[in-house]
């Protein structure tokens, strides 16, 4: 189990390594996604494999959570982990952390009914922390973790997205 002492030790070791050799802090990650059965996706990253899909009402197989759920899950888990890490680093005891992510969505953009953006209209998150520390100490943990959360930053700041397409045409005789 990742206890506060282990979390703090790992964080400080990694921080020191990147301070000494900034190149160690740079990386490129690749997550592979393969579609099968019309809408089901198998997502692979390192030794993890999981499914993502859309619901039956949308014509999917409901074989896993949808992409929007994954987005909310990514944000909520990144924040919860960051609160745990920063609480450990700052020596603030934490008994329980929960993060609720809410999104507003209007399907008219996704369904090409009009020109509105197809993504979320707004994201909100609610943080619940139980601690024996003062409210001020816990708030400092939350504020610091929010400032350094990579996924929260990805949602708040427009980042470049580049596309590369490879199309293989297959000549197949049809009878």
mmCIF file of C-alpha atoms in Angstrom:
data_model
loop_
_atom_site.group_PDB
_atom_site.id
_atom_site.type_symbol
_atom_site.label_atom_id
_atom_site.label_comp_id
_atom_site.label_asym_id
_atom_site.label_seq_id
_atom_site.Cartn_x
_atom_site.Cartn_y
_atom_site.Cartn_z
ATOM 1 C CA UNK A 1 0.000 0.000 0.000
ATOM 2 C CA UNK A 2 1.163 3.483 -0.841
ATOM 3 C CA UNK A 3 1.418 5.143 2.572
ATOM 4 C CA UNK A 4 2.261 8.853 3.053
ATOM 5 C CA UNK A 5 5.903 8.072 3.920
ATOM 6 C CA UNK A 6 6.389 6.033 0.718
ATOM 7 C CA UNK A 7 4.572 8.649 -1.390
ATOM 8 C CA UNK A 8 6.689 11.488 0.033
ATOM 9 C CA UNK A 9 9.940 9.575 -0.407
ATOM 10 C CA UNK A 10 9.173 8.714 -4.050
ATOM 11 C CA UNK A 11 8.025 12.261 -4.845
ATOM 12 C CA UNK A 12 11.135 13.839 -3.325
ATOM 13 C CA UNK A 13 13.441 11.310 -5.065
ATOM 14 C CA UNK A 14 11.812 11.991 -8.453
ATOM 15 C CA UNK A 15 11.796 15.751 -7.917
ATOM 16 C CA UNK A 16 15.494 15.743 -7.040
ATOM 17 C CA UNK A 17 16.352 13.570 -10.065
ATOM 18 C CA UNK A 18 14.551 15.959 -12.425
ATOM 19 C CA UNK A 19 16.125 19.008 -10.766
ATOM 20 C CA UNK A 20 19.586 17.499 -11.352
ATOM 21 C CA UNK A 21 18.821 16.166 -14.858
ATOM 22 C CA UNK A 22 15.847 17.998 -16.410
ATOM 23 C CA UNK A 23 15.869 15.591 -19.389
ATOM 24 C CA UNK A 24 14.748 12.808 -17.023
ATOM 25 C CA UNK A 25 11.479 14.693 -16.589
ATOM 26 C CA UNK A 26 10.600 14.627 -20.274
ATOM 27 C CA UNK A 27 8.803 11.710 -21.854
ATOM 28 C CA UNK A 28 6.493 10.694 -24.656
ATOM 29 C CA UNK A 29 3.749 8.203 -23.873
ATOM 30 C CA UNK A 30 1.885 6.069 -26.379
ATOM 31 C CA UNK A 31 -1.434 4.404 -25.605
ATOM 32 C CA UNK A 32 -2.795 2.116 -28.299
ATOM 33 C CA UNK A 33 -6.491 1.810 -29.128
ATOM 34 C CA UNK A 34 -7.917 -0.902 -31.384
ATOM 35 C CA UNK A 35 -11.573 -0.894 -32.454
ATOM 36 C CA UNK A 36 -13.539 -4.139 -32.816
ATOM 37 C CA UNK A 37 -17.215 -5.178 -32.892
ATOM 38 C CA UNK A 38 -18.250 -1.827 -34.345
ATOM 39 C CA UNK A 39 -17.809 0.411 -31.290
ATOM 40 C CA UNK A 40 -15.789 -1.455 -28.651
ATOM 41 C CA UNK A 41 -12.234 -0.248 -28.153
ATOM 42 C CA UNK A 42 -9.427 -2.158 -26.514
ATOM 43 C CA UNK A 43 -7.073 0.310 -24.871
ATOM 44 C CA UNK A 44 -3.543 -0.874 -24.162
ATOM 45 C CA UNK A 45 -0.820 0.883 -22.254
ATOM 46 C CA UNK A 46 2.139 -1.030 -20.869
ATOM 47 C CA UNK A 47 0.658 -4.058 -19.032
ATOM 48 C CA UNK A 48 -2.866 -2.619 -18.721
ATOM 49 C CA UNK A 49 -5.698 -3.470 -21.084
ATOM 50 C CA UNK A 50 -9.259 -2.255 -20.737
ATOM 51 C CA UNK A 51 -12.338 -1.653 -22.876
ATOM 52 C CA UNK A 52 -14.084 1.577 -23.781
ATOM 53 C CA UNK A 53 -17.411 1.634 -25.590
ATOM 54 C CA UNK A 54 -20.634 3.526 -26.016
ATOM 55 C CA UNK A 55 -24.006 2.435 -24.694
ATOM 56 C CA UNK A 56 -26.606 0.336 -26.471
ATOM 57 C CA UNK A 57 -28.879 3.378 -26.880
ATOM 58 C CA UNK A 58 -26.110 4.957 -28.978
ATOM 59 C CA UNK A 59 -25.703 1.823 -31.118
ATOM 60 C CA UNK A 60 -22.773 0.467 -29.110
ATOM 61 C CA UNK A 61 -22.065 -2.713 -27.179
ATOM 62 C CA UNK A 62 -21.820 -1.169 -23.679
ATOM 63 C CA UNK A 63 -18.650 -3.245 -23.175
ATOM 64 C CA UNK A 64 -16.965 -0.585 -21.040
ATOM 65 C CA UNK A 65 -17.188 3.012 -19.905
ATOM 66 C CA UNK A 66 -17.579 5.626 -22.627
ATOM 67 C CA UNK A 67 -14.912 8.177 -23.581
ATOM 68 C CA UNK A 68 -16.654 10.945 -21.595
ATOM 69 C CA UNK A 69 -16.587 8.770 -18.477
ATOM 70 C CA UNK A 70 -12.885 8.163 -19.063
ATOM 71 C CA UNK A 71 -12.300 11.926 -19.316
ATOM 72 C CA UNK A 72 -14.090 12.572 -16.029
ATOM 73 C CA UNK A 73 -12.331 9.598 -14.447
ATOM 74 C CA UNK A 74 -8.932 10.820 -15.637
ATOM 75 C CA UNK A 75 -9.502 14.260 -14.139
ATOM 76 C CA UNK A 76 -10.938 12.986 -10.858
ATOM 77 C CA UNK A 77 -8.260 10.349 -10.340
ATOM 78 C CA UNK A 78 -5.447 12.758 -11.213
ATOM 79 C CA UNK A 79 -6.777 15.248 -8.666
ATOM 80 C CA UNK A 80 -7.331 12.622 -5.939
ATOM 81 C CA UNK A 81 -3.812 11.241 -6.414
ATOM 82 C CA UNK A 82 -2.359 14.758 -6.404
ATOM 83 C CA UNK A 83 -4.171 15.578 -3.137
ATOM 84 C CA UNK A 84 -2.786 12.391 -1.578
ATOM 85 C CA UNK A 85 0.746 13.125 -2.821
ATOM 86 C CA UNK A 86 0.780 16.755 -1.701
ATOM 87 C CA UNK A 87 -0.775 15.897 1.658
ATOM 88 C CA UNK A 88 2.057 13.386 2.201
ATOM 89 C CA UNK A 89 4.712 15.886 1.099
ATOM 90 C CA UNK A 90 3.288 18.668 3.276
ATOM 91 C CA UNK A 91 2.774 16.352 6.264
ATOM 92 C CA UNK A 92 -0.995 16.864 6.341
ATOM 93 C CA UNK A 93 -2.878 13.772 7.535
ATOM 94 C CA UNK A 94 -5.738 12.695 5.297
ATOM 95 C CA UNK A 95 -8.300 10.029 6.158
ATOM 96 C CA UNK A 96 -10.498 10.164 3.052
ATOM 97 C CA UNK A 97 -10.410 11.812 -0.372
ATOM 98 C CA UNK A 98 -13.259 11.836 -2.882
ATOM 99 C CA UNK A 99 -13.640 13.882 -6.040
ATOM 100 C CA UNK A 100 -16.904 14.196 -7.985
ATOM 101 C CA UNK A 101 -16.576 15.343 -11.587
ATOM 102 C CA UNK A 102 -19.638 16.848 -13.258
ATOM 103 C CA UNK A 103 -19.938 17.645 -16.946
ATOM 104 C CA UNK A 104 -22.561 19.442 -18.990
ATOM 105 C CA UNK A 105 -23.065 18.180 -22.518
ATOM 106 C CA UNK A 106 -25.328 19.101 -25.419
ATOM 107 C CA UNK A 107 -25.544 16.303 -28.003
ATOM 108 C CA UNK A 108 -26.552 18.697 -30.798
ATOM 109 C CA UNK A 109 -22.862 19.405 -31.524
ATOM 110 C CA UNK A 110 -21.871 15.708 -31.633
ATOM 111 C CA UNK A 111 -24.875 14.836 -33.820
ATOM 112 C CA UNK A 112 -24.059 17.674 -36.283
ATOM 113 C CA UNK A 113 -27.430 19.324 -35.753
ATOM 114 C CA UNK A 114 -25.732 22.703 -35.479
ATOM 115 C CA UNK A 115 -22.249 24.213 -35.207
ATOM 116 C CA UNK A 116 -21.865 24.146 -31.432
ATOM 117 C CA UNK A 117 -18.712 22.413 -30.116
ATOM 118 C CA UNK A 118 -19.239 18.650 -29.702
ATOM 119 C CA UNK A 119 -17.446 18.431 -26.360
ATOM 120 C CA UNK A 120 -18.365 19.350 -22.836
ATOM 121 C CA UNK A 121 -19.863 22.766 -22.234
ATOM 122 C CA UNK A 122 -18.481 22.875 -18.694
ATOM 123 C CA UNK A 123 -16.680 20.671 -16.199
ATOM 124 C CA UNK A 124 -16.957 21.097 -12.439
ATOM 125 C CA UNK A 125 -15.316 19.169 -9.631
ATOM 126 C CA UNK A 126 -16.173 18.829 -5.990
ATOM 127 C CA UNK A 127 -13.530 17.775 -3.503
ATOM 128 C CA UNK A 128 -14.333 15.997 -0.232
ATOM 129 C CA UNK A 129 -11.466 15.502 2.210
ATOM 130 C CA UNK A 130 -11.581 14.197 5.761
ATOM 131 C CA UNK A 131 -8.588 15.111 7.886
ATOM 132 C CA UNK A 132 -7.580 15.829 11.463
ATOM 133 C CA UNK A 133 -5.616 18.828 10.143
ATOM 134 C CA UNK A 134 -7.027 22.352 10.090
ATOM 135 C CA UNK A 135 -9.203 23.487 7.186
ATOM 136 C CA UNK A 136 -6.483 26.005 6.243
ATOM 137 C CA UNK A 137 -3.817 23.262 5.993
ATOM 138 C CA UNK A 138 -6.075 21.057 3.862
ATOM 139 C CA UNK A 139 -6.949 23.998 1.599
ATOM 140 C CA UNK A 140 -3.227 24.624 1.023
ATOM 141 C CA UNK A 141 -2.843 20.985 -0.050
ATOM 142 C CA UNK A 142 -5.772 21.303 -2.470
ATOM 143 C CA UNK A 143 -4.520 24.588 -3.926
ATOM 144 C CA UNK A 144 -0.977 23.286 -4.447
ATOM 145 C CA UNK A 145 -2.167 19.984 -5.950
ATOM 146 C CA UNK A 146 -4.537 21.788 -8.333
ATOM 147 C CA UNK A 147 -1.686 24.019 -9.533
ATOM 148 C CA UNK A 148 0.451 20.976 -10.375
ATOM 149 C CA UNK A 149 -2.167 18.518 -11.669
ATOM 150 C CA UNK A 150 -1.233 17.528 -15.256
ATOM 151 C CA UNK A 151 -4.729 16.415 -16.249
ATOM 152 C CA UNK A 152 -6.388 19.519 -14.772
ATOM 153 C CA UNK A 153 -3.872 21.554 -16.773
ATOM 154 C CA UNK A 154 -4.761 19.595 -19.932
ATOM 155 C CA UNK A 155 -8.431 20.497 -19.472
ATOM 156 C CA UNK A 156 -7.820 24.151 -18.596
ATOM 157 C CA UNK A 157 -5.220 24.997 -21.224
ATOM 158 C CA UNK A 158 -5.568 24.483 -24.955
ATOM 159 C CA UNK A 159 -2.749 22.170 -26.007
ATOM 160 C CA UNK A 160 -1.706 21.431 -29.593
ATOM 161 C CA UNK A 161 -3.241 18.285 -31.041
ATOM 162 C CA UNK A 162 -1.601 16.976 -34.194
ATOM 163 C CA UNK A 163 -3.078 14.334 -36.481
ATOM 164 C CA UNK A 164 -1.276 11.773 -38.651
ATOM 165 C CA UNK A 165 -3.360 9.465 -40.832
ATOM 166 C CA UNK A 166 -2.343 6.261 -42.608
ATOM 167 C CA UNK A 167 -4.892 4.781 -44.982
ATOM 168 C CA UNK A 168 -4.356 1.388 -46.532
ATOM 169 C CA UNK A 169 -6.705 0.741 -49.430
ATOM 170 C CA UNK A 170 -7.625 -2.866 -49.978
ATOM 171 C CA UNK A 171 -8.725 -4.026 -53.428
ATOM 172 C CA UNK A 172 -11.180 -6.758 -52.808
ATOM 173 C CA UNK A 173 -13.173 -8.497 -55.484
ATOM 174 C CA UNK A 174 -16.825 -8.460 -54.597
ATOM 175 C CA UNK A 175 -19.160 -11.013 -56.034
#
